[in-house]
PDB file of C-alpha atoms and ligand atoms in Angstrom:
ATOM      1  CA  UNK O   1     -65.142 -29.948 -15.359  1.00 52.00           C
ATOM      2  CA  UNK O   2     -64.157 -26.891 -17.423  1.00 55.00           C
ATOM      3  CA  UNK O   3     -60.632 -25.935 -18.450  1.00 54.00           C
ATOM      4  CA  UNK O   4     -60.615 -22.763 -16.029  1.00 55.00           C
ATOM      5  CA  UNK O   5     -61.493 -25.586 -13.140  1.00 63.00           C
ATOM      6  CA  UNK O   6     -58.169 -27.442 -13.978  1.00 71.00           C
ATOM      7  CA  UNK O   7     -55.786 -24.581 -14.139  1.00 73.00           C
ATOM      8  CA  UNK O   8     -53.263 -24.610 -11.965  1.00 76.00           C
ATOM      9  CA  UNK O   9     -51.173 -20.889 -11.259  1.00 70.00           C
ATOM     10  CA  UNK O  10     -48.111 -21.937 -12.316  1.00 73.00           C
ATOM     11  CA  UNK O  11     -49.087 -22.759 -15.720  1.00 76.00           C
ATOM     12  CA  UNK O  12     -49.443 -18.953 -16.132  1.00 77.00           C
ATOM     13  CA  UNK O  13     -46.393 -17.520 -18.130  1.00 73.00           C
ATOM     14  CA  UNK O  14     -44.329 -15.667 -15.996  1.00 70.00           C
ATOM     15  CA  UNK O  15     -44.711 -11.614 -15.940  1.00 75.00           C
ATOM     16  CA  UNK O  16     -41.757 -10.493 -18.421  1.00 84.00           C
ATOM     17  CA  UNK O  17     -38.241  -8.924 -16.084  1.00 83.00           C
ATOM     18  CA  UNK O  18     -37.870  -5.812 -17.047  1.00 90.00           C
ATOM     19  CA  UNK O  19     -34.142  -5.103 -18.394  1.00 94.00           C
ATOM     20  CA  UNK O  20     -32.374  -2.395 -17.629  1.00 95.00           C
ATOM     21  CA  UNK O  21     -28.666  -0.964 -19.324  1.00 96.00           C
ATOM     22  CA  UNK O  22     -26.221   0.575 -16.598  1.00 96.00           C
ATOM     23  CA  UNK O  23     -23.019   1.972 -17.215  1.00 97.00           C
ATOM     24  CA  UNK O  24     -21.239   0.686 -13.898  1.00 97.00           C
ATOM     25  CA  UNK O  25     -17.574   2.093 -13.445  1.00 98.00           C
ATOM     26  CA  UNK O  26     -15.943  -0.295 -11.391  1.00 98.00           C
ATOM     27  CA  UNK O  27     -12.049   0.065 -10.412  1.00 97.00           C
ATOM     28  CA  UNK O  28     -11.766   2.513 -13.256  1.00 97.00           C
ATOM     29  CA  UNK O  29     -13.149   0.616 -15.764  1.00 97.00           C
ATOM     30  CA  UNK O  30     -16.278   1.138 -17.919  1.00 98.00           C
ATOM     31  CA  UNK O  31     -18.750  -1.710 -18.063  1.00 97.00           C
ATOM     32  CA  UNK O  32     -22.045  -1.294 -20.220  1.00 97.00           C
ATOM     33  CA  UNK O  33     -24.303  -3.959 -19.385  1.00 97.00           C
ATOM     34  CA  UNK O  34     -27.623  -5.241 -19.979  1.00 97.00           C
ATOM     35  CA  UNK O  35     -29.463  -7.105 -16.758  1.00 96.00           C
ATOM     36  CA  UNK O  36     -32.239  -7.952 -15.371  1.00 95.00           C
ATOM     37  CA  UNK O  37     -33.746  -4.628 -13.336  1.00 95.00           C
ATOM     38  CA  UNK O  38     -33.760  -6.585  -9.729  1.00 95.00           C
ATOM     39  CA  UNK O  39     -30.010  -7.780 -10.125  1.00 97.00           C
ATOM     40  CA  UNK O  40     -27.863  -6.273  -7.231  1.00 98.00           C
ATOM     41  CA  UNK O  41     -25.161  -4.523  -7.200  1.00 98.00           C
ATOM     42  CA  UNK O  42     -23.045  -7.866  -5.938  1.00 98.00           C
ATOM     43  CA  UNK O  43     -24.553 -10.085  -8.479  1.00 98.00           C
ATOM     44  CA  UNK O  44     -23.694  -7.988 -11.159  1.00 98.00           C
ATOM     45  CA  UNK O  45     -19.801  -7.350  -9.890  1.00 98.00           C
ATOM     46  CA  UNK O  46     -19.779 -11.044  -9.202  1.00 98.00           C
ATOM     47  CA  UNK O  47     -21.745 -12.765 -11.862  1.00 98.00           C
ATOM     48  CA  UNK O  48     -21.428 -10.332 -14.734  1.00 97.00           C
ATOM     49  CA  UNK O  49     -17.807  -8.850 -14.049  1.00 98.00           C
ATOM     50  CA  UNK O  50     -16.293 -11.770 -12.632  1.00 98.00           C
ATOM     51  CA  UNK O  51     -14.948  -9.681  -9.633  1.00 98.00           C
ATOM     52  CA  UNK O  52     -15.418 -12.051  -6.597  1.00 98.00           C
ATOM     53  CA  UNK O  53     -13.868 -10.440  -4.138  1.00 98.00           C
ATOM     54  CA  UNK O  54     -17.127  -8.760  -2.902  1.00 98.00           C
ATOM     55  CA  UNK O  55     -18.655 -11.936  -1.094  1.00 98.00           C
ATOM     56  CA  UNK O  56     -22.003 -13.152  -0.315  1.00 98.00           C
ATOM     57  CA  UNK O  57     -22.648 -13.857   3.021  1.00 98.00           C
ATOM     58  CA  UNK O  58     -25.973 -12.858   4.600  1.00 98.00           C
ATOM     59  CA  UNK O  59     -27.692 -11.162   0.774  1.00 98.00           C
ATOM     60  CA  UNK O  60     -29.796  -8.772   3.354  1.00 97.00           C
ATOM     61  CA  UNK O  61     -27.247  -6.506   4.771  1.00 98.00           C
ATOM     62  CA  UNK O  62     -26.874  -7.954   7.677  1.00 98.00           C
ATOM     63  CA  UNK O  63     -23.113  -9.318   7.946  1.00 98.00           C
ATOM     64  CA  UNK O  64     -20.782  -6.465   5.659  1.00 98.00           C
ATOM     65  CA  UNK O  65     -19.084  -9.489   4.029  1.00 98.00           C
ATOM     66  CA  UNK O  66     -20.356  -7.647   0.503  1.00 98.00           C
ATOM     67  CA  UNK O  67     -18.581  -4.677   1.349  1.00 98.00           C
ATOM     68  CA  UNK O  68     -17.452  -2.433  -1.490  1.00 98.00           C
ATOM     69  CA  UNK O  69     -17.438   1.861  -1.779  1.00 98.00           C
ATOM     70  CA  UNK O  70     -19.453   3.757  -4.125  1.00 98.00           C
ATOM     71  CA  UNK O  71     -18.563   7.319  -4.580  1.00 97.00           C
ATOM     72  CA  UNK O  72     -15.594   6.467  -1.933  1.00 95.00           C
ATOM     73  CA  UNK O  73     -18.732   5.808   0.480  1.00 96.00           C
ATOM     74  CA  UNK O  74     -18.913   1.737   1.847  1.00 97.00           C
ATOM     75  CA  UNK O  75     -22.380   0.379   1.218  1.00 98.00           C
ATOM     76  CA  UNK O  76     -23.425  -3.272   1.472  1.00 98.00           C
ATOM     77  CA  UNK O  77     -23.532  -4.235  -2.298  1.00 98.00           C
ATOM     78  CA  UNK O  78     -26.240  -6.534  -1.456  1.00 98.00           C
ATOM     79  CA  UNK O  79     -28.880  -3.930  -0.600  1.00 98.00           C
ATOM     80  CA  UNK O  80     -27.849  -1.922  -3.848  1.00 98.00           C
ATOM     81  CA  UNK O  81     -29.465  -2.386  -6.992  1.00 98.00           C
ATOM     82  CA  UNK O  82     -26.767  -2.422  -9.899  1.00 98.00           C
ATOM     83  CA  UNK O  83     -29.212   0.193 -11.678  1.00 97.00           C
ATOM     84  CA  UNK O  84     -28.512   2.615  -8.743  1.00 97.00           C
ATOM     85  CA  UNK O  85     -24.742   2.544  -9.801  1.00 97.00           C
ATOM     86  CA  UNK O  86     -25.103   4.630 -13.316  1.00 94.00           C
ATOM     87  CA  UNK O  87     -22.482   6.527 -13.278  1.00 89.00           C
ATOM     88  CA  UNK O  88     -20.845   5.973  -9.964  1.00 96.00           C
ATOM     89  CA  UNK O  89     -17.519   4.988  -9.154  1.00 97.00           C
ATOM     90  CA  UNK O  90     -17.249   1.654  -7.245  1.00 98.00           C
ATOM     91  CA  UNK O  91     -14.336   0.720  -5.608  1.00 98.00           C
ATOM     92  CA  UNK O  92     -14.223  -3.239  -5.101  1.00 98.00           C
ATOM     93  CA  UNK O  93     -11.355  -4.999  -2.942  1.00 98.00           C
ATOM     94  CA  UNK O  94      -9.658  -5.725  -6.671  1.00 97.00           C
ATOM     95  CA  UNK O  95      -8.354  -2.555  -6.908  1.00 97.00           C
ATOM     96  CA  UNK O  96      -6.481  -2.414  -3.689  1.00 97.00           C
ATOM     97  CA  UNK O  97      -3.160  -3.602  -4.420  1.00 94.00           C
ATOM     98  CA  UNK O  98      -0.895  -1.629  -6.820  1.00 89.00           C
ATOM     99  CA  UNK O  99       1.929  -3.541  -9.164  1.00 87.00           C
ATOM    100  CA  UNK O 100       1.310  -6.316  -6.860  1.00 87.00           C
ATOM    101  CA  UNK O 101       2.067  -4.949  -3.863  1.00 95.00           C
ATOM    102  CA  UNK O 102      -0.658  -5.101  -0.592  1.00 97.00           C
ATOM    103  CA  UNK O 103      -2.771  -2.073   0.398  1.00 97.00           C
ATOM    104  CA  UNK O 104      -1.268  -1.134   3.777  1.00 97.00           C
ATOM    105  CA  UNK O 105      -4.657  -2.288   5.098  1.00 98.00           C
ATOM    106  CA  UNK O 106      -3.892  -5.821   3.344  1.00 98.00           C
ATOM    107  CA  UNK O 107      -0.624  -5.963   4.585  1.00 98.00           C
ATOM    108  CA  UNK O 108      -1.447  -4.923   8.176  1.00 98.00           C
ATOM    109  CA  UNK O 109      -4.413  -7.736   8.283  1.00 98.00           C
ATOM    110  CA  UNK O 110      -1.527 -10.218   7.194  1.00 98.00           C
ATOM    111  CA  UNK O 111       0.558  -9.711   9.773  1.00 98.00           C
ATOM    112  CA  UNK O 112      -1.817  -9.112  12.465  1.00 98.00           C
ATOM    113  CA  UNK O 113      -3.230 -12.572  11.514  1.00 98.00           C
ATOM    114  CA  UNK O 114      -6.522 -11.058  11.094  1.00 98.00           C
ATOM    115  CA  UNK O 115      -8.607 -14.080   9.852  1.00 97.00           C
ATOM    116  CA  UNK O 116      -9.331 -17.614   9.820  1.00 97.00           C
ATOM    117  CA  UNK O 117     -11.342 -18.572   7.268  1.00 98.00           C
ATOM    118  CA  UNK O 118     -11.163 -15.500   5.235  1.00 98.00           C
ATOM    119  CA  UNK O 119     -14.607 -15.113   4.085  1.00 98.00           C
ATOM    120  CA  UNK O 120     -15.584 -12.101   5.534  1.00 98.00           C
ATOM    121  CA  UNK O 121     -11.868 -10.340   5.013  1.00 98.00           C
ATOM    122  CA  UNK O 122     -12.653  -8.597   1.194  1.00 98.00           C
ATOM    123  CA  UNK O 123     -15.359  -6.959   3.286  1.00 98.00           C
ATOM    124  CA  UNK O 124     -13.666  -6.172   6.366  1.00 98.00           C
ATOM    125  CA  UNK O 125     -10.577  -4.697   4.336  1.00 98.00           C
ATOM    126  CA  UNK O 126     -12.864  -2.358   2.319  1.00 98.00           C
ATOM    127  CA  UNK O 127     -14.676  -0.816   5.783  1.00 98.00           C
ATOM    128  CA  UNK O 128     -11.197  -0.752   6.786  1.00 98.00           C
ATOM    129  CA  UNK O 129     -10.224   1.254   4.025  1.00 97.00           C
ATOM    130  CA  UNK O 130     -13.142   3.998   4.145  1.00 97.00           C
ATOM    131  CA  UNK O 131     -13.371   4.073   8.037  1.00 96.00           C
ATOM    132  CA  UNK O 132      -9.799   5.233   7.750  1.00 97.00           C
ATOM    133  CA  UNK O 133     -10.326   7.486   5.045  1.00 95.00           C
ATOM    134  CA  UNK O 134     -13.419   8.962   6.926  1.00 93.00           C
ATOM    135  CA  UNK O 135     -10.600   9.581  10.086  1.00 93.00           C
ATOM    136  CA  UNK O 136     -12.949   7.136  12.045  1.00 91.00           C
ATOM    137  CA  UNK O 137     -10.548   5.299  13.480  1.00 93.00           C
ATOM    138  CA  UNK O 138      -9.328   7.707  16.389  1.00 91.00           C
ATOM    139  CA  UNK O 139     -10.018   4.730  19.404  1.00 95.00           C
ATOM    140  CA  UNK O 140     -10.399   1.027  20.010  1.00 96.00           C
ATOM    141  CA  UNK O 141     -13.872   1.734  20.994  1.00 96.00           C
ATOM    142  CA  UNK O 142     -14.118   3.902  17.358  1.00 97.00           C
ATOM    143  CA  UNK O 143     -13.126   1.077  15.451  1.00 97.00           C
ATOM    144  CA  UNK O 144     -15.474  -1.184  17.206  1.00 97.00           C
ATOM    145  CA  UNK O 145     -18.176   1.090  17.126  1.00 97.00           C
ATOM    146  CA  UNK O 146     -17.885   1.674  12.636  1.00 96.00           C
ATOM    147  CA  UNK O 147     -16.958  -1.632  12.056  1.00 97.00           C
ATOM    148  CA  UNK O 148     -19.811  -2.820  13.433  1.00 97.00           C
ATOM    149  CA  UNK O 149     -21.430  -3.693  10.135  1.00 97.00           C
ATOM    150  CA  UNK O 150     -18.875  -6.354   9.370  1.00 98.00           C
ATOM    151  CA  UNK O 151     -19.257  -9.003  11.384  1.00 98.00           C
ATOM    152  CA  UNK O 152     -16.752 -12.298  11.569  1.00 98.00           C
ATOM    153  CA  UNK O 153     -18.041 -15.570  12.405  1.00 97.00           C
ATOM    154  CA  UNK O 154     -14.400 -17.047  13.488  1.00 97.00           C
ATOM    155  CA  UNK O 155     -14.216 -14.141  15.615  1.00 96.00           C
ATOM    156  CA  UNK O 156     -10.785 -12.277  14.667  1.00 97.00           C
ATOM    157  CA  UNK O 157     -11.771  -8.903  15.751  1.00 97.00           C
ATOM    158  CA  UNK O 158      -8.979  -8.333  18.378  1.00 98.00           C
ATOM    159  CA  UNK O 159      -6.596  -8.614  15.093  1.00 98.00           C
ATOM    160  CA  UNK O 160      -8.824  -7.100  12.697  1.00 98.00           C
ATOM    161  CA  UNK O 161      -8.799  -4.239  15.508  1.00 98.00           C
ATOM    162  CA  UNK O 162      -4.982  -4.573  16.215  1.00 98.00           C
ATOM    163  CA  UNK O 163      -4.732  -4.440  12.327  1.00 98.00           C
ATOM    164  CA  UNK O 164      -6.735  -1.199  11.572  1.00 98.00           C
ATOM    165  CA  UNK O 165      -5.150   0.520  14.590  1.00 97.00           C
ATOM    166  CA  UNK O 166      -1.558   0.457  13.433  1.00 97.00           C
ATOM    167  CA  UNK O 167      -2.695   1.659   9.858  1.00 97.00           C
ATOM    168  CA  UNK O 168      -4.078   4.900  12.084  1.00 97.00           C
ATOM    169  CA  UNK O 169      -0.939   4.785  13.750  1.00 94.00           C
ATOM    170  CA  UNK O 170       0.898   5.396  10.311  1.00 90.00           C
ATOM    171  CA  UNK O 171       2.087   1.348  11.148  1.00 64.00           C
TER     172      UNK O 171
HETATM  173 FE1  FES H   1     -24.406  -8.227   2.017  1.00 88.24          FE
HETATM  174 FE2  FES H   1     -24.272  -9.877   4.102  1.00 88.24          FE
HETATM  175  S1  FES H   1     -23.998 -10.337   1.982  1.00 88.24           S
HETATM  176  S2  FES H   1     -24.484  -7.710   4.105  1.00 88.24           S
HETATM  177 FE1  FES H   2     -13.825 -16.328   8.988  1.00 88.24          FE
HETATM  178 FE2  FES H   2     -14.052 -13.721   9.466  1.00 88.24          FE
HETATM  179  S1  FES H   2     -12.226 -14.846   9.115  1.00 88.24           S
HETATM  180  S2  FES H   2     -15.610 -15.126   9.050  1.00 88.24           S
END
């Protein structure tokens, strides 16, 4: 038996991750980092910037839970590659309050009751955020329709819909 009979695959070293530096500006911050080229841009607000607000639900943009803005424009951050972000402004859930006060959005979730377990609110409160910026949010059926991405497994959308409704309403 020769050696190249016995080899198994995995004794093979691994191919070599390419690195990558990105200069991510996150809530007004500069961050220079150094990562591996497939890390997202989730995994790099989460793992590398200790901002967990962004959550990981689904990791194949299927549930919004990772919701954040880039360039004031809501993208899953899961689908993202943190190397896409040079240079671009990302907004993260973080950022929302000011001097410790709620974003309107936050407080109108809190006192619409609008979640259980909470999981999927960081992500629901950032759609929330650019669907009324993007003066989305003209109809029930509106708000339905472009929050569709976001989905809740306990099932709060009649408050997450009550919620975002009285922000339109200048509630
Ligand atoms: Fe990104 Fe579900 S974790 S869409
Ligand atoms: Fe639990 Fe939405 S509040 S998933």
């Amino acid at each position: 038996m020769t050696t190249a009979d016995t080899a198994h695959p995995y004794d093979e070293a691994p191919p070599e991750v390419p690195q990558v530096e990105v200069t991510l500006h996150v809530n007004g911050t500069s961050h220079r980092l150094r990562l591996d080229a497939r890390v997202t841009l989730l995994d790099a607000l989460r793992d590398h910037l200790a901002l967990t607000g962004a959550k990981k639900g689904c990791d194949q943009g299927a549930c919004g839970a990772c919701t954040v803005l880039v360039d004031g424009k809501r993208v899953v951050s899961c689908l993202m590659l943190a190397a896409q972000c040079e240079d671009r402004e990302v907004t993260t859930v973080e950022s929302l309050s000011e001097a410790g006060a709620p974003h309107p959005v936050q407080a109108a979730f809190a006192r619409h009751d609008a979640f259980q377990c909470g999981y999927c609110t960081p992500g629901q409160i950032m759609s929330a955020v650019s669907l009324l910026a993007e003066g989305r949010a003209d109809s029930d059926e509106d708000i339905r329709e472009f929050m569709s991405g976001n989905i809740c497994r306990c099932g709060a959308y009649p408050n997450i819909c009550a919620a975002i409704r009285e922000v339109a309403a200048g509630g």
